[in-house]
Amino acid sequence: MELIVSTELEFFLHTQHIKLRREKERLLQLTKHDEKENAQLEAEAIERTKAVSRNIMGKYSIWRREDNENSDNLVRLMREQLIMARVYASIAQSRNNLRLLRDLKLRIRETTRALGDANLDSDLSRSAHERIRTMGQTLTQARSELYDCGLIVRKLRATLQSSQEYAQTLKKQSTFLSQLAAKTIPKALHCLSLRLNVEYYTLPPEKREFPSQEKLDDPTLFHYSLFSDNILAASVVVSSTVRHAQEPHKHVIHVVTDRLNYGAMRMWFLANPPGKATIEVQNIDDFKWLNSSYCPVLRQLESAAMKDYYFKPDHPTSVSSGSSNLKYRNPKYLSMLNHLRFYLPQIYPKLDKILFLDDDIVVQKDLTGLWSIDLQGKVNGAVETCGASFHRFDKYLNFSNPHIARNFNPDACGWAYGMNVFDLKEWKRRDITGIYHKWQNMNEDRLLWKLGTLPPGLITFYNLTHPLDKSWHVLGLGYNPSIDKADMDAAAVVHYNGNLKPWLDIGLSRYKSYWTRYVSYDHPYLQQCNINH
């Protein structure tokens, strides 16, 4: 994974260098426009200047306190002054007016310092009014000595173009870096796993076992499956589930993790048992039946083409190539934990029904009502997500491929993974895993869909999914900043699907409290690893 991150950063820096060179070339071209266009722009600029002058005199009085405490009039004025000061500084330099250039640079530094990070007038320092006055005097002097309407228009046009390109670059950077951050494991979580592993393997064997293991195969109880290599995330899922369960002693939570986190995951729940509920922690490496001869994904991950897709050093994945390719090169797609959801009957052969939970969800209500829902002969109970066009089948599957076009409706409704109730008896009767294997084998060259588990899930459970009420599962807390608070508060489960996970610094702050309320930040293990609120 370090190789992937290093390679992508190299491409990112190389692309930035090319972009800066192209930007300089564009700026030179922007200053070369015909005189007729300049004359028209000059006339428009003069009219705007008159209006601005009236607004400044009437609205931006430095002697009068604005009635609106949230006003940003002075902030905007200072930003406009900075723009004009930089334009005049450029002209002064080209005309070798060193005295005025020195004054303008001084005023720019002073105004920039006074403005700081302020967005409202109330955020400004006391020196702001004086800086506005002195900058205004210097700009008046610059206008009297350097004013050239045509030149100013061209400079402003170049500035605007440069700002737009810079904003676009920042947007791409943000996308790139959020994808990069989503791939990494925070140092604190890595520390937690290491400490717990050490603690677990120093325990005597008789103290490594969980109580009430006789309940693991009892089909009359409420069973959950959770596949995760993130101890803190798994702890929140378990804690929130048990806290809201009306009869916790009837709930059984089955956790599967990988070899590296097996001891740590067991140690966490040995030290922090889930109340009266029963818990099981398994190691995916103990599933000997899960091998490349049986599982198409494992076989494909061993192929040279797939290794090139992830690890080839000169792969063109970069900021300039957008986020779509980068998204599907997340190492989580290499983890079989992400594909275990297609093998539930093999993992739990004695159970009739199970509730699947992702590790980036929070449970807010008792979920036992899901077991009594009649799935009407379907295998999967899930909340549909077809309220928006991008959640329909044609956004996940390649309908230019005849296999997809013949078998599926492009307008069919998508649904959400993350909280799904599965009828395992019906699953086995319809050989759902066999259907998954068939389509996964057909997609060896990734021509039917890109990597991930939702596209094959949509295919595998096509016409076999029963829609649940939307209040059971609210999605988008990992990417959508505008989810209705009433919907989140009323939801049985909230889901941080997306890159902005609540345990990452890039997580959306307005949603973090739904997750952090289930984290005991005063726990010694968390304190030792500097995991703080």
Short mmCIF file of C-alpha atoms in Angstrom, two decimals:
data_model
loop_
_atom_site.label_atom_id
_atom_site.label_comp_id
_atom_site.label_asym_id
_atom_site.label_seq_id
_atom_site.Cartn_x
_atom_site.Cartn_y
_atom_site.Cartn_z
CA MET A 1 0.00 0.00 0.00
CA GLU A 2 2.96 2.37 0.67
CA LEU A 3 4.07 1.78 -2.94
CA ILE A 4 0.64 2.78 -4.22
CA VAL A 5 0.58 5.98 -2.14
CA SER A 6 4.15 6.91 -3.11
CA THR A 7 3.49 6.36 -6.82
CA GLU A 8 0.31 8.40 -6.78
CA LEU A 9 2.05 11.28 -4.99
CA GLU A 10 4.80 11.27 -7.63
CA PHE A 11 2.21 11.51 -10.40
CA PHE A 12 0.41 14.22 -8.44
CA LEU A 13 3.55 16.39 -8.15
CA HIS A 14 4.52 15.80 -11.79
CA THR A 15 1.03 16.79 -12.95
CA GLN A 16 1.10 19.94 -10.82
CA HIS A 17 4.38 20.99 -12.47
CA ILE A 18 2.88 20.55 -15.95
CA LYS A 19 -0.25 22.47 -14.94
CA LEU A 20 1.75 25.44 -13.68
CA ARG A 21 3.69 25.63 -16.94
CA ARG A 22 0.48 25.50 -19.00
CA GLU A 23 -1.11 28.14 -16.79
CA LYS A 24 1.72 30.58 -17.50
CA GLU A 25 1.29 30.01 -21.25
CA ARG A 26 -2.45 30.63 -21.00
CA LEU A 27 -1.94 33.83 -19.02
CA LEU A 28 0.30 35.19 -21.76
CA GLN A 29 -2.37 34.43 -24.35
CA LEU A 30 -5.07 36.06 -22.26
CA THR A 31 -3.35 39.43 -22.46
CA LYS A 32 -3.44 39.35 -26.30
CA HIS A 33 -6.95 40.42 -27.33
CA ASP A 34 -8.08 42.71 -30.10
CA GLU A 35 -8.72 46.42 -29.44
CA LYS A 36 -12.45 46.24 -30.26
CA GLU A 37 -13.07 43.66 -27.51
CA ASN A 38 -10.99 45.70 -25.07
CA ALA A 39 -12.99 48.85 -25.82
CA GLN A 40 -16.25 47.01 -25.11
CA LEU A 41 -14.91 45.62 -21.86
CA GLU A 42 -13.62 49.06 -20.87
CA ALA A 43 -17.09 50.57 -21.28
CA GLU A 44 -18.64 47.84 -19.15
CA ALA A 45 -15.92 48.23 -16.54
CA ILE A 46 -16.50 52.00 -16.31
CA GLU A 47 -20.20 51.48 -15.61
CA ARG A 48 -19.44 48.87 -12.96
CA THR A 49 -16.83 51.13 -11.40
CA LYS A 50 -19.38 53.89 -11.00
CA ALA A 51 -21.76 51.53 -9.25
CA VAL A 52 -18.99 50.18 -7.04
CA SER A 53 -17.89 53.69 -6.09
CA ARG A 54 -21.43 54.57 -5.01
CA ASN A 55 -21.69 51.34 -3.02
CA ILE A 56 -18.38 51.94 -1.29
CA MET A 57 -19.31 55.49 -0.32
CA GLY A 58 -22.80 54.52 0.82
CA LYS A 59 -22.42 51.06 2.26
CA TYR A 60 -18.80 50.57 3.26
CA SER A 61 -18.48 53.51 5.64
CA ILE A 62 -15.66 52.77 8.04
CA TRP A 63 -17.20 55.17 10.53
CA ARG A 64 -20.55 53.45 10.86
CA ARG A 65 -21.21 50.12 12.59
CA GLU A 66 -23.36 47.84 10.42
CA ASP A 67 -26.69 46.80 11.89
CA ASN A 68 -26.21 43.24 10.64
CA GLU A 69 -23.78 41.45 12.95
CA ASN A 70 -23.19 38.80 10.26
CA SER A 71 -22.23 41.39 7.65
CA ASP A 72 -19.24 40.68 5.43
CA ASN A 73 -19.17 44.07 3.69
CA LEU A 74 -15.78 45.10 5.05
CA VAL A 75 -14.28 41.66 4.36
CA ARG A 76 -15.39 41.83 0.74
CA LEU A 77 -14.09 45.40 0.41
CA MET A 78 -10.67 44.35 1.70
CA ARG A 79 -10.55 41.45 -0.74
CA GLU A 80 -11.48 43.77 -3.61
CA GLN A 81 -8.79 46.21 -2.52
CA LEU A 82 -6.24 43.41 -2.55
CA ILE A 83 -7.22 42.44 -6.10
CA MET A 84 -6.81 46.02 -7.36
CA ALA A 85 -3.57 46.48 -5.40
CA ARG A 86 -2.06 43.42 -7.05
CA VAL A 87 -3.16 44.66 -10.48
CA TYR A 88 -1.59 48.09 -9.92
CA ALA A 89 1.55 46.47 -8.44
CA SER A 90 1.94 44.47 -11.64
CA ILE A 91 1.55 47.61 -13.75
CA ALA A 92 3.95 49.58 -11.51
CA GLN A 93 6.57 46.87 -11.90
CA SER A 94 6.19 46.82 -15.69
CA ARG A 95 6.60 50.64 -15.75
CA ASN A 96 9.52 50.60 -13.32
CA ASN A 97 7.66 52.76 -10.77
CA LEU A 98 9.60 51.38 -7.83
CA ARG A 99 8.30 53.84 -5.20
CA LEU A 100 4.65 53.01 -5.88
CA LEU A 101 5.46 49.32 -6.21
CA ARG A 102 7.05 49.37 -2.75
CA ASP A 103 4.03 51.15 -1.25
CA LEU A 104 1.58 48.73 -2.86
CA LYS A 105 3.48 45.68 -1.65
CA LEU A 106 3.52 47.13 1.87
CA ARG A 107 -0.24 47.75 1.81
CA ILE A 108 -0.86 44.25 0.43
CA ARG A 109 1.08 42.69 3.31
CA GLU A 110 -0.71 44.83 5.90
CA THR A 111 -4.18 44.14 4.50
CA THR A 112 -3.52 40.44 4.11
CA ARG A 113 -2.37 40.26 7.74
CA ALA A 114 -5.39 42.22 8.96
CA LEU A 115 -7.80 40.13 6.89
CA GLY A 116 -6.40 36.79 8.04
CA ASP A 117 -9.00 34.01 7.77
CA ALA A 118 -11.95 36.31 8.46
CA ASN A 119 -15.23 35.62 6.65
CA LEU A 120 -17.38 38.09 8.59
CA ASP A 121 -16.75 41.68 9.65
CA SER A 122 -16.99 40.59 13.27
CA ASP A 123 -13.93 38.35 12.71
CA LEU A 124 -11.72 41.27 11.66
CA SER A 125 -9.04 42.70 13.91
CA ARG A 126 -9.25 46.27 15.21
CA SER A 127 -6.64 47.37 12.72
CA ALA A 128 -8.88 46.48 9.76
CA HIS A 129 -10.50 49.93 9.48
CA GLU A 130 -7.14 51.68 9.42
CA ARG A 131 -5.83 49.23 6.82
CA ILE A 132 -8.85 49.89 4.59
CA ARG A 133 -8.23 53.65 4.86
CA THR A 134 -4.50 53.51 4.10
CA MET A 135 -5.02 51.00 1.27
CA GLY A 136 -7.65 53.31 -0.19
CA GLN A 137 -5.21 56.23 -0.15
CA THR A 138 -2.51 54.16 -1.88
CA LEU A 139 -4.96 52.89 -4.50
CA THR A 140 -6.05 56.48 -5.18
CA GLN A 141 -2.43 57.44 -5.74
CA ALA A 142 -1.89 54.41 -7.98
CA ARG A 143 -4.96 55.28 -10.03
CA SER A 144 -3.75 58.82 -10.59
CA GLU A 145 -0.33 57.65 -11.77
CA LEU A 146 -0.99 54.31 -13.51
CA TYR A 147 -4.60 54.20 -14.63
CA ASP A 148 -5.00 52.48 -18.00
CA CYS A 149 -8.46 51.02 -18.39
CA GLY A 150 -7.57 48.62 -21.19
CA LEU A 151 -4.54 47.27 -19.38
CA ILE A 152 -6.45 46.90 -16.13
CA VAL A 153 -9.22 44.97 -17.90
CA ARG A 154 -6.70 42.58 -19.40
CA LYS A 155 -4.98 42.09 -16.04
CA LEU A 156 -8.30 41.41 -14.33
CA ARG A 157 -9.33 38.99 -17.05
CA ALA A 158 -6.07 37.10 -16.61
CA THR A 159 -6.58 37.09 -12.82
CA LEU A 160 -10.10 35.72 -13.21
CA GLN A 161 -8.96 32.97 -15.55
CA SER A 162 -6.11 32.08 -13.22
CA SER A 163 -8.46 32.00 -10.21
CA GLN A 164 -10.90 29.72 -12.01
CA GLU A 165 -8.15 27.32 -12.98
CA TYR A 166 -6.76 27.42 -9.45
CA ALA A 167 -10.21 26.65 -8.01
CA GLN A 168 -10.55 23.70 -10.39
CA THR A 169 -7.09 22.48 -9.39
CA LEU A 170 -8.00 22.72 -5.70
CA LYS A 171 -11.18 20.75 -6.35
CA LYS A 172 -9.20 17.98 -8.03
CA GLN A 173 -6.63 18.07 -5.25
CA SER A 174 -9.38 17.71 -2.67
CA THR A 175 -10.81 14.70 -4.49
CA PHE A 176 -7.39 13.13 -4.89
CA LEU A 177 -6.34 13.67 -1.28
CA SER A 178 -9.65 12.46 0.15
CA GLN A 179 -9.28 9.25 -1.86
CA LEU A 180 -5.71 8.97 -0.62
CA ALA A 181 -6.75 9.56 2.98
CA ALA A 182 -9.47 6.92 2.68
CA LYS A 183 -6.81 4.35 1.75
CA THR A 184 -4.61 4.96 4.75
CA ILE A 185 -4.87 3.61 8.28
CA PRO A 186 -4.58 6.37 10.89
CA LYS A 187 -1.52 5.97 13.06
CA ALA A 188 -3.66 5.89 16.21
CA LEU A 189 -5.76 2.96 14.94
CA HIS A 190 -2.62 1.08 13.95
CA CYS A 191 -1.29 1.67 17.46
CA LEU A 192 -4.52 0.35 18.96
CA SER A 193 -4.33 -2.85 16.95
CA LEU A 194 -0.69 -3.46 17.91
CA ARG A 195 -1.30 -2.90 21.63
CA LEU A 196 -4.34 -5.18 21.67
CA ASN A 197 -2.46 -7.91 19.80
CA VAL A 198 0.33 -7.83 22.36
CA GLU A 199 -2.20 -8.01 25.21
CA TYR A 200 -4.08 -10.92 23.62
CA TYR A 201 -1.10 -13.15 22.95
CA THR A 202 0.15 -12.72 26.50
CA LEU A 203 -3.13 -14.13 27.85
CA PRO A 204 -3.21 -17.80 28.88
CA PRO A 205 -5.30 -19.90 26.43
CA GLU A 206 -8.15 -20.45 28.90
CA LYS A 207 -8.74 -16.68 29.13
CA ARG A 208 -9.01 -16.15 25.37
CA GLU A 209 -12.52 -17.61 25.05
CA PHE A 210 -15.88 -15.81 24.98
CA PRO A 211 -18.84 -16.95 27.09
CA SER A 212 -22.20 -18.30 25.83
CA GLN A 213 -20.74 -19.87 22.67
CA GLU A 214 -23.58 -22.41 22.65
CA LYS A 215 -25.83 -19.65 21.26
CA LEU A 216 -23.82 -19.23 18.06
CA ASP A 217 -25.87 -21.74 16.05
CA ASP A 218 -29.29 -21.17 17.65
CA PRO A 219 -31.62 -20.08 14.79
CA THR A 220 -34.25 -18.79 17.24
CA LEU A 221 -32.01 -15.89 18.26
CA PHE A 222 -31.18 -12.63 16.47
CA HIS A 223 -27.91 -13.01 14.55
CA TYR A 224 -25.73 -10.29 13.03
CA SER A 225 -22.72 -10.59 10.73
CA LEU A 226 -19.95 -7.97 10.79
CA PHE A 227 -16.80 -8.22 8.64
CA SER A 228 -14.12 -5.73 9.64
CA ASP A 229 -10.41 -5.12 10.19
CA ASN A 230 -11.10 -1.86 12.08
CA ILE A 231 -11.33 -2.48 15.83
CA LEU A 232 -12.68 0.95 16.73
CA ALA A 233 -15.32 0.91 13.98
CA ALA A 234 -16.43 -2.61 14.92
CA SER A 235 -16.68 -1.61 18.57
CA VAL A 236 -19.09 1.21 17.67
CA VAL A 237 -21.30 -1.12 15.62
CA VAL A 238 -21.46 -3.68 18.43
CA SER A 239 -21.90 -1.11 21.20
CA SER A 240 -24.68 0.79 19.42
CA THR A 241 -26.48 -2.42 18.45
CA VAL A 242 -26.48 -3.86 21.96
CA ARG A 243 -27.35 -0.55 23.62
CA HIS A 244 -30.60 -0.29 21.68
CA ALA A 245 -31.55 -3.99 21.78
CA GLN A 246 -34.67 -4.60 23.87
CA GLU A 247 -33.57 -8.11 24.85
CA PRO A 248 -29.78 -8.12 24.55
CA HIS A 249 -29.42 -11.72 25.75
CA LYS A 250 -31.15 -12.86 22.55
CA HIS A 251 -28.67 -11.12 20.23
CA VAL A 252 -25.62 -12.82 18.76
CA ILE A 253 -22.99 -10.82 16.89
CA HIS A 254 -20.61 -12.70 14.58
CA VAL A 255 -17.43 -10.78 13.75
CA VAL A 256 -14.96 -11.93 11.09
CA THR A 257 -11.61 -10.19 10.74
CA ASP A 258 -8.25 -10.87 9.11
CA ARG A 259 -5.18 -12.58 10.52
CA LEU A 260 -3.39 -9.31 11.40
CA ASN A 261 -6.28 -8.04 13.53
CA TYR A 262 -7.63 -11.32 14.87
CA GLY A 263 -5.91 -11.15 18.26
CA ALA A 264 -6.61 -7.42 18.61
CA MET A 265 -10.31 -7.81 17.78
CA ARG A 266 -10.73 -10.66 20.27
CA MET A 267 -8.82 -8.75 22.95
CA TRP A 268 -11.02 -5.70 22.56
CA PHE A 269 -14.24 -7.63 23.10
CA LEU A 270 -12.72 -9.74 25.88
CA ALA A 271 -11.85 -6.50 27.68
CA ASN A 272 -15.11 -4.80 26.63
CA PRO A 273 -17.81 -7.51 26.49
CA PRO A 274 -21.11 -6.49 24.84
CA GLY A 275 -23.25 -6.77 27.95
CA LYS A 276 -25.67 -9.69 27.87
CA ALA A 277 -25.27 -10.19 24.12
CA THR A 278 -23.12 -12.97 22.71
CA ILE A 279 -20.14 -12.29 20.49
CA GLU A 280 -17.96 -14.41 18.23
CA VAL A 281 -14.72 -13.34 16.55
CA GLN A 282 -13.37 -15.48 13.68
CA ASN A 283 -10.29 -15.35 11.48
CA ILE A 284 -10.99 -15.39 7.75
CA ASP A 285 -7.85 -17.50 7.24
CA ASP A 286 -9.57 -20.31 9.15
CA PHE A 287 -12.13 -20.68 6.33
CA LYS A 288 -10.17 -23.33 4.43
CA TRP A 289 -12.95 -23.70 1.87
CA LEU A 290 -12.36 -20.07 0.82
CA ASN A 291 -9.59 -20.59 -1.72
CA SER A 292 -8.79 -19.62 -5.30
CA SER A 293 -10.14 -22.85 -6.74
CA TYR A 294 -13.57 -22.08 -5.26
CA CYS A 295 -13.69 -18.28 -5.16
CA PRO A 296 -13.39 -16.33 -8.46
CA VAL A 297 -12.30 -13.12 -6.76
CA LEU A 298 -9.34 -14.82 -5.08
CA ARG A 299 -8.34 -16.39 -8.37
CA GLN A 300 -8.60 -13.04 -10.16
CA LEU A 301 -6.58 -11.25 -7.48
CA GLU A 302 -3.75 -13.66 -8.17
CA SER A 303 -3.70 -12.79 -11.88
CA ALA A 304 -0.96 -10.64 -13.41
CA ALA A 305 -3.53 -8.27 -14.91
CA MET A 306 -5.06 -7.53 -11.52
CA LYS A 307 -1.65 -7.00 -9.94
CA ASP A 308 -0.79 -4.53 -12.71
CA TYR A 309 -4.09 -2.76 -12.11
CA TYR A 310 -3.13 -2.09 -8.51
CA PHE A 311 0.65 -2.04 -8.36
CA LYS A 312 2.07 -1.06 -11.77
CA PRO A 313 4.42 1.87 -10.97
CA ASP A 314 3.76 3.87 -14.16
CA HIS A 315 -0.02 3.61 -13.98
CA PRO A 316 -1.59 6.92 -15.11
CA THR A 317 -3.69 7.32 -12.00
CA SER A 318 -3.29 10.93 -10.84
CA VAL A 319 -5.16 14.08 -10.01
CA SER A 320 -5.59 14.90 -13.70
CA SER A 321 -7.25 11.57 -14.43
CA GLY A 322 -10.06 12.37 -12.03
CA SER A 323 -11.41 10.39 -9.11
CA SER A 324 -13.26 7.59 -10.86
CA ASN A 325 -10.22 5.39 -11.57
CA LEU A 326 -8.52 6.25 -8.29
CA LYS A 327 -11.62 5.29 -6.34
CA TYR A 328 -11.57 1.72 -7.62
CA ARG A 329 -7.89 1.27 -6.77
CA ASN A 330 -8.58 1.42 -3.07
CA PRO A 331 -6.87 -1.55 -1.38
CA LYS A 332 -10.13 -2.43 0.39
CA TYR A 333 -11.15 -4.13 -2.85
CA LEU A 334 -8.21 -6.50 -2.42
CA SER A 335 -9.55 -7.67 0.93
CA MET A 336 -11.71 -10.77 0.95
CA LEU A 337 -13.46 -9.33 3.99
CA ASN A 338 -15.24 -7.13 1.50
CA HIS A 339 -16.49 -10.14 -0.47
CA LEU A 340 -17.48 -12.42 2.42
CA ARG A 341 -21.03 -11.07 2.18
CA PHE A 342 -21.58 -13.43 -0.75
CA TYR A 343 -20.76 -16.50 1.38
CA LEU A 344 -23.07 -16.10 4.37
CA PRO A 345 -24.67 -19.59 4.20
CA GLN A 346 -21.22 -21.18 4.04
CA ILE A 347 -20.07 -19.24 7.11
CA TYR A 348 -23.30 -19.76 9.09
CA PRO A 349 -24.77 -23.03 7.78
CA LYS A 350 -27.13 -23.59 10.73
CA LEU A 351 -28.84 -20.19 10.65
CA ASP A 352 -32.04 -19.32 8.79
CA LYS A 353 -31.83 -15.53 8.78
CA ILE A 354 -29.07 -13.04 9.50
CA LEU A 355 -28.67 -9.26 9.54
CA PHE A 356 -25.59 -8.02 7.70
CA LEU A 357 -23.98 -4.80 9.00
CA ASP A 358 -21.10 -2.79 7.53
CA ASP A 359 -18.49 -1.47 9.97
CA ASP A 360 -19.17 2.18 9.06
CA ILE A 361 -22.72 2.24 10.43
CA VAL A 362 -24.26 3.28 13.75
CA VAL A 363 -27.38 1.61 15.14
CA GLN A 364 -29.86 4.00 16.75
CA LYS A 365 -32.90 1.77 17.41
CA ASP A 366 -33.80 -1.80 18.24
CA LEU A 367 -33.47 -3.86 15.04
CA THR A 368 -35.38 -6.99 16.01
CA GLY A 369 -38.36 -5.86 13.92
CA LEU A 370 -36.36 -6.72 10.79
CA TRP A 371 -36.58 -10.44 11.55
CA SER A 372 -40.37 -10.35 11.46
CA ILE A 373 -40.59 -8.63 8.06
CA ASP A 374 -42.03 -10.90 5.36
CA LEU A 375 -39.54 -10.81 2.48
CA GLN A 376 -42.21 -12.37 0.23
CA GLY A 377 -39.94 -15.06 -1.13
CA LYS A 378 -37.05 -12.69 -1.76
CA VAL A 379 -33.54 -13.26 -0.40
CA ASN A 380 -32.39 -9.76 0.44
CA GLY A 381 -34.21 -7.07 2.43
CA ALA A 382 -32.68 -3.65 1.73
CA VAL A 383 -33.51 0.05 1.49
CA GLU A 384 -33.76 1.19 -2.13
CA THR A 385 -31.76 4.18 -3.32
CA CYS A 386 -33.46 5.12 -6.57
CA GLY A 387 -34.55 8.56 -5.45
CA ALA A 388 -31.66 9.95 -7.49
CA SER A 389 -30.81 8.96 -11.06
CA PHE A 390 -27.23 8.03 -10.20
CA HIS A 391 -28.47 5.16 -8.02
CA ARG A 392 -29.98 3.20 -10.88
CA PHE A 393 -28.42 0.18 -12.52
CA ASP A 394 -27.01 2.01 -15.55
CA LYS A 395 -24.64 3.98 -13.29
CA TYR A 396 -23.05 0.83 -11.90
CA LEU A 397 -23.11 -1.62 -14.81
CA ASN A 398 -21.80 -1.42 -18.36
CA PHE A 399 -24.94 -1.62 -20.51
CA SER A 400 -22.87 -1.46 -23.69
CA ASN A 401 -21.96 -5.06 -22.89
CA PRO A 402 -24.55 -7.47 -24.40
CA HIS A 403 -24.55 -9.74 -21.32
CA ILE A 404 -25.63 -6.83 -19.14
CA ALA A 405 -28.04 -5.33 -21.70
CA ARG A 406 -29.86 -8.66 -22.22
CA ASN A 407 -30.36 -9.48 -18.56
CA PHE A 408 -30.96 -6.22 -16.69
CA ASN A 409 -33.05 -3.07 -16.82
CA PRO A 410 -30.87 0.08 -16.85
CA ASP A 411 -33.58 1.98 -14.94
CA ALA A 412 -33.92 -0.66 -12.23
CA CYS A 413 -33.66 0.64 -8.68
CA GLY A 414 -30.41 0.34 -6.80
CA TRP A 415 -30.36 -0.58 -3.14
CA ALA A 416 -27.98 -0.12 -0.25
CA TYR A 417 -25.45 -2.47 1.24
CA GLY A 418 -24.63 -1.82 4.87
CA MET A 419 -27.77 -3.03 6.61
CA ASN A 420 -29.37 -6.01 4.91
CA VAL A 421 -31.52 -8.82 6.23
CA PHE A 422 -30.86 -12.09 4.37
CA ASP A 423 -33.07 -15.19 4.26
CA LEU A 424 -30.39 -17.87 4.25
CA LYS A 425 -32.80 -20.73 3.57
CA GLU A 426 -34.03 -19.01 0.42
CA TRP A 427 -30.43 -18.09 -0.41
CA LYS A 428 -29.41 -21.76 -0.44
CA ARG A 429 -32.52 -22.82 -2.34
CA ARG A 430 -31.81 -20.34 -5.14
CA ASP A 431 -28.00 -20.92 -5.08
CA ILE A 432 -27.24 -17.23 -4.73
CA THR A 433 -23.51 -17.85 -4.26
CA GLY A 434 -23.50 -19.80 -7.53
CA ILE A 435 -25.13 -16.86 -9.33
CA TYR A 436 -22.47 -14.55 -7.88
CA HIS A 437 -19.69 -16.89 -9.02
CA LYS A 438 -21.11 -17.04 -12.55
CA TRP A 439 -21.12 -13.26 -13.00
CA GLN A 440 -17.82 -12.75 -11.22
CA ASN A 441 -16.16 -15.20 -13.62
CA MET A 442 -17.66 -13.30 -16.56
CA ASN A 443 -16.22 -10.05 -15.22
CA GLU A 444 -12.61 -11.23 -15.03
CA ASP A 445 -11.53 -8.41 -17.37
CA ARG A 446 -13.71 -5.84 -15.51
CA LEU A 447 -15.81 -5.20 -18.61
CA LEU A 448 -19.20 -5.67 -16.90
CA TRP A 449 -18.51 -3.46 -13.88
CA LYS A 450 -15.59 -1.97 -12.03
CA LEU A 451 -14.33 -3.34 -8.76
CA GLY A 452 -16.43 -3.33 -5.64
CA THR A 453 -19.25 -5.37 -4.12
CA LEU A 454 -22.33 -3.29 -4.91
CA PRO A 455 -22.40 -3.95 -8.70
CA PRO A 456 -22.16 -7.74 -8.32
CA GLY A 457 -24.64 -7.47 -5.45
CA LEU A 458 -27.14 -5.67 -7.70
CA ILE A 459 -26.69 -8.40 -10.30
CA THR A 460 -26.78 -11.35 -7.89
CA PHE A 461 -29.91 -10.18 -6.07
CA TYR A 462 -31.69 -8.81 -9.17
CA ASN A 463 -35.45 -9.33 -8.69
CA LEU A 464 -34.63 -11.00 -5.37
CA THR A 465 -34.55 -7.89 -3.16
CA HIS A 466 -37.46 -6.80 -0.99
CA PRO A 467 -37.59 -3.02 -0.37
CA LEU A 468 -37.51 -1.91 3.27
CA ASP A 469 -38.86 1.35 4.62
CA LYS A 470 -36.28 4.11 4.22
CA SER A 471 -36.32 4.89 7.92
CA TRP A 472 -34.45 1.66 8.58
CA HIS A 473 -31.30 2.86 6.84
CA VAL A 474 -30.15 6.43 6.04
CA LEU A 475 -27.04 6.67 3.87
CA GLY A 476 -24.56 9.28 2.75
CA LEU A 477 -22.94 10.46 5.99
CA GLY A 478 -19.55 9.79 4.42
CA TYR A 479 -19.97 12.13 1.46
CA ASN A 480 -23.21 14.15 1.54
CA PRO A 481 -23.06 17.29 3.74
CA SER A 482 -26.76 18.12 3.39
CA ILE A 483 -28.69 15.16 4.81
CA ASP A 484 -31.83 16.22 6.66
CA LYS A 485 -31.27 16.04 10.42
CA ALA A 486 -34.82 14.79 11.01
CA ASP A 487 -34.15 11.84 8.70
CA MET A 488 -30.93 10.99 10.53
CA ASP A 489 -32.51 11.24 13.96
CA ALA A 490 -35.44 9.03 12.91
CA ALA A 491 -33.26 6.37 11.25
CA ALA A 492 -32.68 2.97 12.81
CA VAL A 493 -29.25 2.89 11.17
CA VAL A 494 -27.10 5.73 9.83
CA HIS A 495 -24.38 4.83 7.34
CA TYR A 496 -21.09 6.66 6.71
CA ASN A 497 -20.68 5.24 3.23
CA GLY A 498 -18.14 7.26 1.27
CA ASN A 499 -14.59 8.39 2.00
CA LEU A 500 -15.32 10.78 4.87
CA LYS A 501 -15.40 8.21 7.67
CA PRO A 502 -16.05 9.50 11.19
CA TRP A 503 -12.76 8.09 12.52
CA LEU A 504 -10.78 10.08 9.94
CA ASP A 505 -9.84 13.74 10.26
CA ILE A 506 -11.59 14.39 6.93
CA GLY A 507 -14.93 13.16 8.29
CA LEU A 508 -17.86 15.59 8.12
CA SER A 509 -17.97 17.30 11.51
CA ARG A 510 -21.75 17.74 11.62
CA TYR A 511 -22.22 13.96 11.55
CA LYS A 512 -19.41 12.86 13.86
CA SER A 513 -21.45 13.08 17.05
CA TYR A 514 -23.71 10.22 15.89
CA TRP A 515 -20.61 8.01 15.93
CA THR A 516 -18.45 9.44 18.72
CA ARG A 517 -21.15 9.03 21.36
CA TYR A 518 -20.42 5.29 21.26
CA VAL A 519 -16.66 5.67 21.71
CA SER A 520 -15.26 5.63 25.25
CA TYR A 521 -12.43 8.08 24.75
CA ASP A 522 -11.32 7.71 28.37
CA HIS A 523 -10.60 4.01 27.83
CA PRO A 524 -6.93 3.25 28.67
CA TYR A 525 -6.26 1.62 25.30
CA LEU A 526 -7.54 4.69 23.45
CA GLN A 527 -5.69 7.07 25.74
CA GLN A 528 -2.42 5.21 25.21
CA CYS A 529 -2.79 5.59 21.43
CA ASN A 530 -3.88 9.25 21.55
CA ILE A 531 -7.34 8.52 20.18
CA ASN A 532 -9.20 11.62 21.27
CA HIS A 533 -12.57 13.21 20.61
#
